[in-house]
Coordinates of C-alpha atoms in Angstrom, one line a residue:
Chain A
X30 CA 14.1 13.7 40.0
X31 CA 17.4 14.7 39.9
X32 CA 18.0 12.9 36.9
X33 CA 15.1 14.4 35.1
X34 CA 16.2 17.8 35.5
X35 CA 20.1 16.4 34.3
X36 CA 18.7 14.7 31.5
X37 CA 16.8 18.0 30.5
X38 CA 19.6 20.2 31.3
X39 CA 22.0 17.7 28.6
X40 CA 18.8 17.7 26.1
X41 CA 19.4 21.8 25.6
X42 CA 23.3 21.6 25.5
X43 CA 23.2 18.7 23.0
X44 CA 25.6 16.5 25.1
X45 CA 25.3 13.1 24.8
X46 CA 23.1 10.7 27.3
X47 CA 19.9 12.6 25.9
X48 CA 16.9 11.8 27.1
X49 CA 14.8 8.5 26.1
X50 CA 12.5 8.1 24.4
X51 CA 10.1 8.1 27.2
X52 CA 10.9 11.4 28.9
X53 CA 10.9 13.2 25.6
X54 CA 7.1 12.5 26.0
X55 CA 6.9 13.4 29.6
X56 CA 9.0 16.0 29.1
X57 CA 6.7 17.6 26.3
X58 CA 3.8 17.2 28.5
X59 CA 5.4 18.3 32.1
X60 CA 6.4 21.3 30.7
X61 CA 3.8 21.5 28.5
X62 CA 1.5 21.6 31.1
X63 CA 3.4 23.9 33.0
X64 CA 3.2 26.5 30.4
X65 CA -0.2 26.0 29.7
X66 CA -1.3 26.8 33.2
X67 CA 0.9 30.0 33.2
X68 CA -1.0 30.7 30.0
X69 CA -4.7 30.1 31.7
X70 CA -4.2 32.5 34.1
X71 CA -5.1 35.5 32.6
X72 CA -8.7 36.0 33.8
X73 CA -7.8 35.6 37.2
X74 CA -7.6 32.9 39.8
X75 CA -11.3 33.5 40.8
X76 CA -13.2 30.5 41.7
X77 CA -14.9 30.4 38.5
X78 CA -11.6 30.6 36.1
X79 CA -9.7 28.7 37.6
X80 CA -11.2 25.7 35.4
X81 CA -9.9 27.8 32.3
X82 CA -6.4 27.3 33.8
X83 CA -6.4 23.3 34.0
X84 CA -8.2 23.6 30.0
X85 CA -5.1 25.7 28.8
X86 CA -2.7 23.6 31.2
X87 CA -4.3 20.3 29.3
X88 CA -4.4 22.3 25.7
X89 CA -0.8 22.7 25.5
X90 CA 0.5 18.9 25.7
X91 CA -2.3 18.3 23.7
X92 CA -1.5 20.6 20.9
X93 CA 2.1 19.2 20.4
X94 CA 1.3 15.2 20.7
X95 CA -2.0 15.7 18.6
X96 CA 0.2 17.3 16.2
X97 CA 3.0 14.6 16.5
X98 CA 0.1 11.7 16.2
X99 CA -1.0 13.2 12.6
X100 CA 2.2 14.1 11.4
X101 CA 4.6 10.9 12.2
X102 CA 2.4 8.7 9.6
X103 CA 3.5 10.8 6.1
X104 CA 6.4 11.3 8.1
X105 CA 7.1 7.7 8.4
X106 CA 5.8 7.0 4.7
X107 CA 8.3 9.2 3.3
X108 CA 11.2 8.7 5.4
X109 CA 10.8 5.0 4.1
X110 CA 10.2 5.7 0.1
X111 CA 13.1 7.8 0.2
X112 CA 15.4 5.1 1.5
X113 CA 16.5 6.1 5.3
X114 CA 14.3 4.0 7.0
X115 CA 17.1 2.6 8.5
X116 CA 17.8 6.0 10.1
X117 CA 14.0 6.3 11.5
X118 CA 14.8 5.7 14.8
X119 CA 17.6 8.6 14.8
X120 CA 15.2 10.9 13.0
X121 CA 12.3 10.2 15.5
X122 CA 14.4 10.6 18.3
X123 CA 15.6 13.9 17.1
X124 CA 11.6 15.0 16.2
X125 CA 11.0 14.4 19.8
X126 CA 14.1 15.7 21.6
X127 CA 12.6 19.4 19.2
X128 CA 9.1 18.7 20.6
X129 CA 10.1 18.2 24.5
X130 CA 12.7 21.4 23.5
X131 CA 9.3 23.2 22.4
X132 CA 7.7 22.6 25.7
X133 CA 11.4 23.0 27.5
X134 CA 11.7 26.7 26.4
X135 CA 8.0 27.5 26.7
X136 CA 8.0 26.7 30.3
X137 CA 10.7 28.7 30.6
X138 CA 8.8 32.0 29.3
X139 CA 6.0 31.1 31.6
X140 CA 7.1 33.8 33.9
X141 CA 7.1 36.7 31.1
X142 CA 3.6 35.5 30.5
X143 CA 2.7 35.5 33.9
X144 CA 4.2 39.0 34.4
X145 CA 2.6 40.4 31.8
X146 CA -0.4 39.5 33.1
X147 CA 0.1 41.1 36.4
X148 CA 0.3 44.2 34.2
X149 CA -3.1 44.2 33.1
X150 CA -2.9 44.4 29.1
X151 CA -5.9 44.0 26.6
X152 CA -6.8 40.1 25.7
X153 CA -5.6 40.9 22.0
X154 CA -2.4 41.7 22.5
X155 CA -1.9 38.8 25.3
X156 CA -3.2 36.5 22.6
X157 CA -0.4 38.3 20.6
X158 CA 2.0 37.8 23.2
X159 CA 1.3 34.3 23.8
X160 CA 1.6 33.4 19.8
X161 CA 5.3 35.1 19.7
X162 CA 6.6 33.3 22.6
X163 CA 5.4 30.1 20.7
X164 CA 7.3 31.4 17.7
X165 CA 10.2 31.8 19.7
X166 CA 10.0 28.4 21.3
X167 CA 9.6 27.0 17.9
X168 CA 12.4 28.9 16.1
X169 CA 14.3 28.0 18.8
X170 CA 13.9 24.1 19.0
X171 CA 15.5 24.2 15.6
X172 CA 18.8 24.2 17.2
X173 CA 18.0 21.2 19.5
X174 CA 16.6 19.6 15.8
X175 CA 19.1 20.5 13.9
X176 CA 22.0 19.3 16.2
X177 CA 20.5 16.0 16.1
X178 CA 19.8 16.2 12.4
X179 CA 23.5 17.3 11.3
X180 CA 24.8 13.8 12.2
X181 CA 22.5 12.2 10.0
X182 CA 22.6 14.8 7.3
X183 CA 25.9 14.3 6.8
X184 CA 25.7 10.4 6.3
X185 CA 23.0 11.3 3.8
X186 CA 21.5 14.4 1.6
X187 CA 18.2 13.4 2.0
X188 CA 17.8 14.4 5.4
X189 CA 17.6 17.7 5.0
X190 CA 14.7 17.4 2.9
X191 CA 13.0 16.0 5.0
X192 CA 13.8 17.6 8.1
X193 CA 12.3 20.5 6.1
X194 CA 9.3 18.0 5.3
X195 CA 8.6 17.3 8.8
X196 CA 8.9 21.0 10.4
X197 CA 6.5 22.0 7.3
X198 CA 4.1 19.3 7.7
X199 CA 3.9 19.6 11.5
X200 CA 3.5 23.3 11.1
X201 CA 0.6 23.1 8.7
X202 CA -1.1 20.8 11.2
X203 CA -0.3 22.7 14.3
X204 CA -1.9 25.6 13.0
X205 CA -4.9 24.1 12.5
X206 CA -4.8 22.2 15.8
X207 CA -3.9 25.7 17.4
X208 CA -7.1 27.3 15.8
X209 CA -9.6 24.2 16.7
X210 CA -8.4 24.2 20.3
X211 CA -9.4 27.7 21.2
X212 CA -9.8 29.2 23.6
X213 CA -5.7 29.0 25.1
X214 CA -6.2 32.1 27.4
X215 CA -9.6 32.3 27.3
X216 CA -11.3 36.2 27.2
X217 CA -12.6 37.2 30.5
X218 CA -15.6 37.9 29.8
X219 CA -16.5 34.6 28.1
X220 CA -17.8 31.4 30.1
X221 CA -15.3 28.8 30.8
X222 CA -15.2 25.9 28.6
X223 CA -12.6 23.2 26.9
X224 CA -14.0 24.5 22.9
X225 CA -15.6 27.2 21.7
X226 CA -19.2 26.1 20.5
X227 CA -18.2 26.9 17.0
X228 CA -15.2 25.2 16.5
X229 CA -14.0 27.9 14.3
X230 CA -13.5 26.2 10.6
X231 CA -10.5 26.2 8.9
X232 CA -7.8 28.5 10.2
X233 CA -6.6 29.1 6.9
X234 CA -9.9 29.5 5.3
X235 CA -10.2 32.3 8.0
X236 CA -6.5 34.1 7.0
X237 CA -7.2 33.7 3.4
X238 CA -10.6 35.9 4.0
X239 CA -8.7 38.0 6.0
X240 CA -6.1 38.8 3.7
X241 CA -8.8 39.1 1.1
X242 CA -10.7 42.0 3.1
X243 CA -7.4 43.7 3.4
X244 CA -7.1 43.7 -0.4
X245 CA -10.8 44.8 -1.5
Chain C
X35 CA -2.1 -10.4 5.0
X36 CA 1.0 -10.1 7.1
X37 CA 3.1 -10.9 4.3
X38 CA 1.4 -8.6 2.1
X39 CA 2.4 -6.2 4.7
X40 CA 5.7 -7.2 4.4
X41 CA 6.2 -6.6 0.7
X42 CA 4.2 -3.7 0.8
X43 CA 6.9 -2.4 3.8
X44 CA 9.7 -4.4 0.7
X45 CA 8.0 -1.7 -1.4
X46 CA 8.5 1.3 0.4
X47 CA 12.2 0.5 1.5
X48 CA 13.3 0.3 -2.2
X49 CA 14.3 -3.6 -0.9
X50 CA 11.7 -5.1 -4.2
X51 CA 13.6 -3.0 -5.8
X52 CA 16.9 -3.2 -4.9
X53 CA 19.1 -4.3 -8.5
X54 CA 19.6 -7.9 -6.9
X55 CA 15.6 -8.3 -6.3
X56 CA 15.2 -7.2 -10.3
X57 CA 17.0 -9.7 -11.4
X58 CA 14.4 -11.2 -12.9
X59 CA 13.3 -8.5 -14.8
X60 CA 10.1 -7.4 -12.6
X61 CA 9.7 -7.0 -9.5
X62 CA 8.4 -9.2 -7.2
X63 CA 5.5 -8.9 -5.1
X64 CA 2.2 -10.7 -4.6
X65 CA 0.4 -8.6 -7.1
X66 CA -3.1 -10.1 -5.7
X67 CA -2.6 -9.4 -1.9
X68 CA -1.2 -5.9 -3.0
X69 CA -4.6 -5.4 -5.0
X70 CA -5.9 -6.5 -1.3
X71 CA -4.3 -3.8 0.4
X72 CA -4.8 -1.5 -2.1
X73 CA -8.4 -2.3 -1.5
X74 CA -8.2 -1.8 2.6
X75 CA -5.6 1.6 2.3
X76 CA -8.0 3.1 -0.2
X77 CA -11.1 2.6 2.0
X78 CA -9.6 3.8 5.1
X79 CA -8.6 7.1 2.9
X80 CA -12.0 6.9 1.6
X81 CA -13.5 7.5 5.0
X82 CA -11.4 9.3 6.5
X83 CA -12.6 11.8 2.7
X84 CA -16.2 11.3 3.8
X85 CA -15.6 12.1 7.5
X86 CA -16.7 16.2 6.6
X87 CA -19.6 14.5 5.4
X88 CA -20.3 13.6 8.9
X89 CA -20.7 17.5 10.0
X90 CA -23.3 18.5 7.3
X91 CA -25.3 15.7 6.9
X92 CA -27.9 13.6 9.2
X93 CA -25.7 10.7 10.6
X94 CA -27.4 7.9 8.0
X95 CA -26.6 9.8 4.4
X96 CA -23.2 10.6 6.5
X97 CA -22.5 6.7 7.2
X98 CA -23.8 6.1 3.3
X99 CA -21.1 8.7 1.9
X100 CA -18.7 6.7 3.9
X101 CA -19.3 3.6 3.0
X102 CA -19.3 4.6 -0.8
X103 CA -15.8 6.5 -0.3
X104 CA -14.7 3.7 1.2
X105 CA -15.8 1.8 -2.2
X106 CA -14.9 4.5 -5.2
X107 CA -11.1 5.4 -3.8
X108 CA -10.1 1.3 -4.3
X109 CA -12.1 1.4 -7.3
X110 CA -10.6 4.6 -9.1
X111 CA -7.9 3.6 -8.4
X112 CA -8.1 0.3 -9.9
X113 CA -10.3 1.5 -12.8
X114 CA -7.6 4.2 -13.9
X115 CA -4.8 1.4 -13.7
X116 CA -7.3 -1.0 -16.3
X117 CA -7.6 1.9 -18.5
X118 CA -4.2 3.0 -18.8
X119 CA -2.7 -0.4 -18.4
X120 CA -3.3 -2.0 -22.6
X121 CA -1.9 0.7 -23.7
X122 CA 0.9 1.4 -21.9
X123 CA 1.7 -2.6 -22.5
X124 CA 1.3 -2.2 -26.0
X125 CA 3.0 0.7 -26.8
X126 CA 6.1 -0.4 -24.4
X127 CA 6.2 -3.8 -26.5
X128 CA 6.0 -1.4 -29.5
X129 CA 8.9 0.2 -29.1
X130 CA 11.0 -2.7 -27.8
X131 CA 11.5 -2.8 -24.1
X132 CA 12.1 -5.8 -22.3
X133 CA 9.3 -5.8 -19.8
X134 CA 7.5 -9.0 -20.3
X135 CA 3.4 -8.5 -19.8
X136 CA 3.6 -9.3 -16.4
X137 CA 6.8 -7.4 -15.4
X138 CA 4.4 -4.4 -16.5
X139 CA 1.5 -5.7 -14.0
X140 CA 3.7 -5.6 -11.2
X141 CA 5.2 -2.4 -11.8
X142 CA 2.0 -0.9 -11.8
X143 CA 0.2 -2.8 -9.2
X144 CA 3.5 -1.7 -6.6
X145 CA 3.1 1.8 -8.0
X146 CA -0.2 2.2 -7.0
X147 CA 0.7 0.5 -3.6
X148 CA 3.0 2.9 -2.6
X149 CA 0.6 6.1 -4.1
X150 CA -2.4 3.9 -1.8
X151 CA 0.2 4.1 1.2
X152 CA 1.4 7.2 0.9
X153 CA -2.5 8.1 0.6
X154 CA -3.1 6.1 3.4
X155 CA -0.7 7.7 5.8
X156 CA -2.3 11.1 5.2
X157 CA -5.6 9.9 6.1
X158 CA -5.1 10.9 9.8
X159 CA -4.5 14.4 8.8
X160 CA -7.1 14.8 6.3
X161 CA -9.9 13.6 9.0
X162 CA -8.7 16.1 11.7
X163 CA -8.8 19.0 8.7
X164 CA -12.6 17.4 7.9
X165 CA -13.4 17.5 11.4
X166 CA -12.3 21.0 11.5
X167 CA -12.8 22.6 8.4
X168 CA -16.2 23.8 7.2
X169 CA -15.6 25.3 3.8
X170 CA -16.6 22.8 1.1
X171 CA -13.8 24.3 -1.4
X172 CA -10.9 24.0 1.0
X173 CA -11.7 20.3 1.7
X174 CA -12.2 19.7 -2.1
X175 CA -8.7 21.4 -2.8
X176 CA -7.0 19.8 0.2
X177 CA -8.2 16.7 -1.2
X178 CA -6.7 17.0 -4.5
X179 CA -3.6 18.0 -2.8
X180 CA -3.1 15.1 -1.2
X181 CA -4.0 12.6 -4.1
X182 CA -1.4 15.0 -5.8
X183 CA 1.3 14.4 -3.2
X184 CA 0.6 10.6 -3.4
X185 CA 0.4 10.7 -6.6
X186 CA 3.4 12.5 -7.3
X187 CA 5.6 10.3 -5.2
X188 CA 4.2 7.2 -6.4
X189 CA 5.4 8.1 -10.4
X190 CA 8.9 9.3 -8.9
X191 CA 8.7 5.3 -7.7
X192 CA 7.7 4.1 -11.5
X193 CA 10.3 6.3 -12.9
X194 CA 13.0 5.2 -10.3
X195 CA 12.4 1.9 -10.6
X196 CA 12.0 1.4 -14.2
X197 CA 15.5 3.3 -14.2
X198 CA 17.2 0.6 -12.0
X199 CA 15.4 -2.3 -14.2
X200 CA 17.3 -0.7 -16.9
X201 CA 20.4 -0.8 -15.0
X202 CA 19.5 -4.4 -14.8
X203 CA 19.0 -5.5 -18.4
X204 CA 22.8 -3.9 -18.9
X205 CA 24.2 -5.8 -16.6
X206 CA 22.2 -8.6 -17.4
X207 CA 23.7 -8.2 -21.4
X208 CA 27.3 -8.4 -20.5
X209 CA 29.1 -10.3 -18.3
X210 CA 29.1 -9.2 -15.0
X211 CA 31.7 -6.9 -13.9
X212 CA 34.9 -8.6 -12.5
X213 CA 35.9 -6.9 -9.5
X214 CA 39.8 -7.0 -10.0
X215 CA 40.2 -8.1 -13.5
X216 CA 40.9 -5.9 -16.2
X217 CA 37.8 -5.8 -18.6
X218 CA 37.6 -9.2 -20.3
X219 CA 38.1 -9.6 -23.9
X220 CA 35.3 -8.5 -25.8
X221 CA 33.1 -11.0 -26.3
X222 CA 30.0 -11.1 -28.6
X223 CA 27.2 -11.2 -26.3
X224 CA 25.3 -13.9 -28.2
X225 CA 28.2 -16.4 -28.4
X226 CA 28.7 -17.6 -25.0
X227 CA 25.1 -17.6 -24.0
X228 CA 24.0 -21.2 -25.9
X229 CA 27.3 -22.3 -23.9
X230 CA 26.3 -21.3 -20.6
X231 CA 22.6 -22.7 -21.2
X232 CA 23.6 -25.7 -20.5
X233 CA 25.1 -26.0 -17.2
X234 CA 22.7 -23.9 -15.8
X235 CA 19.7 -25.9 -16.8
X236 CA 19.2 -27.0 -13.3
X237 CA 20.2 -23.8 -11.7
X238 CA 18.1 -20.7 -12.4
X239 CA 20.0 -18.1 -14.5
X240 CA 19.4 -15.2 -11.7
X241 CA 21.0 -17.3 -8.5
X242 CA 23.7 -18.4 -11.1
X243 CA 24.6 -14.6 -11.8
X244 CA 24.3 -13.7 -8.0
X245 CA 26.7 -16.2 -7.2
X246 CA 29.4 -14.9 -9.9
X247 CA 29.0 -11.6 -8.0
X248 CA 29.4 -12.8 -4.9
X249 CA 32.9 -14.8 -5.7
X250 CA 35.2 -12.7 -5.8
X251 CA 38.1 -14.3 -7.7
X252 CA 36.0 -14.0 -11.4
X253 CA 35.7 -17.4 -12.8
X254 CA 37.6 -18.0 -16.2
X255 CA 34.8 -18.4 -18.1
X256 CA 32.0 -16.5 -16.0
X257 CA 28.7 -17.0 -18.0
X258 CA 27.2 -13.9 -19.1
X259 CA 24.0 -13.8 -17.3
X260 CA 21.2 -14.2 -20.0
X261 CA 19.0 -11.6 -20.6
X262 CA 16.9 -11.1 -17.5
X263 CA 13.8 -12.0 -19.8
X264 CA 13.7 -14.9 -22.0
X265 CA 13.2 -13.2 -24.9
X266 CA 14.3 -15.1 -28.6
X267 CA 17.7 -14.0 -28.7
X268 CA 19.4 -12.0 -31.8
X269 CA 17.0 -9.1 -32.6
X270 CA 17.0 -8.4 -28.8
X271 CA 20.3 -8.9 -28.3
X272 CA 21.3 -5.9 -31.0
X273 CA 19.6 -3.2 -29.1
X274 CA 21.3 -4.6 -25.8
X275 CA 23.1 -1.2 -24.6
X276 CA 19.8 0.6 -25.3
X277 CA 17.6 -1.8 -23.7
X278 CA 15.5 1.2 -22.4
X279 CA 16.5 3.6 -24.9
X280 CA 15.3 7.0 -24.4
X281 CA 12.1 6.1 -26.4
X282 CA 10.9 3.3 -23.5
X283 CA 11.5 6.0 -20.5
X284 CA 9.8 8.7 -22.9
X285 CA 6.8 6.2 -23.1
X286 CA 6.4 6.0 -19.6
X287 CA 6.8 10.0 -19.1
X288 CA 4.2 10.4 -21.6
X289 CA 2.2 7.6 -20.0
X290 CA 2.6 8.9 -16.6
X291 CA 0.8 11.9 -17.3
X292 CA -1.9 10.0 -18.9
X293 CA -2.5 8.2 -15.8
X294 CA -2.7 11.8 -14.1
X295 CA -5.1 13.0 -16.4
X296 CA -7.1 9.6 -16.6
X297 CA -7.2 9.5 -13.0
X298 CA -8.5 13.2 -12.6
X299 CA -11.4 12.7 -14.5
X300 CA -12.0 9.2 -13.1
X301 CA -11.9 10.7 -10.0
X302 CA -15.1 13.4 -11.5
X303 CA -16.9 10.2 -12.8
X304 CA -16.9 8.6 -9.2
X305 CA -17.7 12.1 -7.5
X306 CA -18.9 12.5 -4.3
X307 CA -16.1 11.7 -2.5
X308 CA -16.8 14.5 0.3
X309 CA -19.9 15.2 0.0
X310 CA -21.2 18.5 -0.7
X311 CA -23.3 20.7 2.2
X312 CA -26.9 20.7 1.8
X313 CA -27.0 17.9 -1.0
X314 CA -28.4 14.8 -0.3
X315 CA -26.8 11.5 -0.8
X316 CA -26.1 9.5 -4.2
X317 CA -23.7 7.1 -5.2
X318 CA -23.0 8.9 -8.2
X319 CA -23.9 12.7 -9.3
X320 CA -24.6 13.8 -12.9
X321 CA -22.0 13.7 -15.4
X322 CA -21.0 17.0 -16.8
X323 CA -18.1 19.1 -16.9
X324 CA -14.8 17.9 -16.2
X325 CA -12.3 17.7 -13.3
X326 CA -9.6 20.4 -14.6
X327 CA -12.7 23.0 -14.8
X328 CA -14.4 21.9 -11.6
X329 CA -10.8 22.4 -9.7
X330 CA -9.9 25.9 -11.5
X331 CA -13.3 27.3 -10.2
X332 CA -13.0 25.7 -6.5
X333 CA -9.3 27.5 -6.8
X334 CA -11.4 30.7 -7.6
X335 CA -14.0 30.3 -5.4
X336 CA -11.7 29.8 -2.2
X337 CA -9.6 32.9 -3.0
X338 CA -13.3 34.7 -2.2
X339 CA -13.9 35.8 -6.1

């Protein structure tokens, strides 16, 4: 136990003995978890919610490993036609060591969340709220990224490339994944449940119309 | 299949076409188990095309659009590499390259293996976006972004490597370079090659070469490697520092985009791939208009005009 929290602690200063490969997974999904439960808790602790709470604690992990899963392959692909497969392992580790950052800094702003909530604000502008601190845990993870990512950046050119490959690809997929996993918070006055019937469609299908409407 | 694998993975990490696996003059891989894969990647991208099929249709014209995108990707793929491929052969003997017929199969068969596996690995996310997606325009431009992508990447590869075969014939033309030595004397190209045919007529010319690399200490009378393809020497041997002159890169430019273009249209010939909404299944759908016209109007369409 100890050892998890020193091997955390050493993952966010960047010293060396980072975590393995292992407990970048469990990291991303304990604290995953632990901010998606903080996230759930909007609608109450009633004994009818408090389902909502273990959907949005599962959601979170879920988002970022679903994510990883679909973007690793290209990732993988193109790490290997552009001649660094050797360095795969290094990059992979440093993809992961972002990922359990991600989770890392969002279970840190759990207790904003769960302030706000106390406070009694409208649902949009929780789901607001909620969307900027994952901006802010992503934005964030770059440094843990980049850290790792310098090393091999300056062996070879390449890398920053694709460093930029992997954050766009995973970004375009999270979106998505994001969108299709609704509802995170869950409105109050909506039943519990893990999807929404209508799964939604395309989240940028949905921002394109948007913009559209605010155009015409 | 394992070793197919194995090339394939050869492929990817540039080691097939690393300058000492080009020694030869083409590039080796098993061009038939490559065709294999290129027949298993393709379906697997094929059905992970057809899985939106499998929101808006009943479940057996879903399974039948999967099966027959499972088919038609392989098969574009290999149709658009017979229709380009006499041509490209031709013209590329035309204007004097070295690549011998088959040196030009395997180029193209490991090009489209690495467009089929960069394909391949975005099958995953092209699925989930099916799954999740359930605008018919989006899919249909998502689609042609990533054959785009693959394809994209997978010219970059013909391009690269027909750059480092030239690099190859060059070296293979003159002696290879001394490492210490000041440059030897110059030495017509042609002369010392009927001398060096003779030792060597137990040893193949490539290891022979390798193994005046390796030593370090440059033998006095290192024998030029001989041209990497066995070509009737003289009227080759003149046009030895432009082996690839500019024209036999230009050829493949031009032909590269001809392979686009031919593989766009294929592509309308063999439509469904997705599968429309509403429509019921057929192997094959009318044929009218053309790709480039079809895409600009799904563009249009998606941006809500």
């Amino acid at each position: 136990m100890h050892d998890f929290f020193q091997r955390a602690d050493r993952l966010l200063r960047g010293t060396s003995l980072s975590p393995t490969w292992r407990l970048s997974f469990v990291y991303s999904i304990v604290f995953g978890l632990v901010y998606g439960a903080a996230m759930g808790c909007y609608s109450g602790l009633s004994e009818e919610r408090w389902l909502q709470i273990v959907y949005s604690a599962l959601k979170v992990p879920l988002l970022l490993l679903v994510t990883f899963g679909f973007a690793l392959p290209p990732f993988f692909v193109l790490n290997t036609l552009l001649g660094v497969r050797d360095d795969f392992k290094a990059a992979l580790k440093a993809i992961l060591e972002m990922q359990a950052g991600v989770a890392l800094i969002l279970a840190s702003l759990a207790p904003f969340t769960l302030g706000l909530y106390v406070s009694e604000v409208k649902y949009e502008f929780v789901i607001l709220f909620n969307f900027s601190l994952f901006a802010l845990a992503a934005l964030s993870a770059q440094i843990i990224l980049y850290r790792r990512y310098r090393v091999l950046i300056a062996q070879r050119a390449i890398h920053q490339k694709l460093m930029w490959a992997w954050l766009a690809c995973y970004g375009f997929i999270c979106a998505q994944l994001a969108w299709t996993l609704r509802p995170f918070v869950g409105a109050p006055d909506e039943p519990v449940q893990f999807f929404r019937e209508n799964l939604g469609g395309n989240v940028y299908e949905v921002l394109g119309q948007m913009i559209v409407r605010l155009l015409t | 299949m394992r070793e197919w694998i194995k090339s394939l993975d050869g492929l990817l990490r540039g080691e097939a076409t690393k300058p000492d696996a080009l020694k030869r003059g083409l590039i080796e891989v098993p061009a038939g188990g490559m065709l294999m894969l290129i027949a298993v990647l393709g379906a697997f991208y094929g059905v992970c095309m057809a899985c939106f099929a499998a929101f808006n249709r009943p479940v057996a014209d879903a399974l039948m659009q999967m099966v027959a995108s499972a088919a038609k990707i392989p098969l574009l793929f290999l149709l658009t590499l017979l229709v380009t491929f006499p041509s490209l052969y031709v013209f590329n003997a035309l204007i004097g390259s070295r690549l011998t017929l088959r040196a030009v199969w395997q180029l193209l068969v490991a090009t489209l293996s690495v467009m089929i596996a960069v394909l391949a690995s975005l099958g995953p996310v092209v699925a989930f976006f099916s799954f999740s997606t359930t605008g018919y325009s989006f899919m249909l431009m998502f689609n042609v972004l990533m054959c785009s992508v693959a394809g994209i990447l997978g010219m970059k590869f013909l391009l690269f490597t027909l750059q480092r075969l030239t690099t190859v014939f060059k070296e293979g033309s003159e002696p290879p370079k001394p490492v210490v030595s000041p440059p030897p004397p110059v030495v017509p190209a042609s002369a010392p090659v009927p001398s060096a045919v003779a030792p060597s007529e137990a040893v193949p010319a490539s290891s022979q070469t390798v193994a005046a690399a390796d030593a370090a200490t440059p033998p006095p009378f290192s024998p030029p490697a001989l041209p990497a393809v066995p070509a009737p020497k003289g009227a080759l041997e003149k046009a030895e520092d432009q082996v690839f002159s500019g024209d036999v890169m230009s050829i493949f430019k031009v032909w590269v985009v001809v392979f686009a273009l031919v593989g766009a249209q294929m592509s309308w010939v063999l439509r469904p791939f997705i599968g429309a909404p509403g429509v019921p299944f057929t192997w094959l759908r009318e044929r009218d208009s053309n790709f480039f016209e079809a895409v600009w109007n799904t563009f249009w369409s998606l941006l809500g005009a």
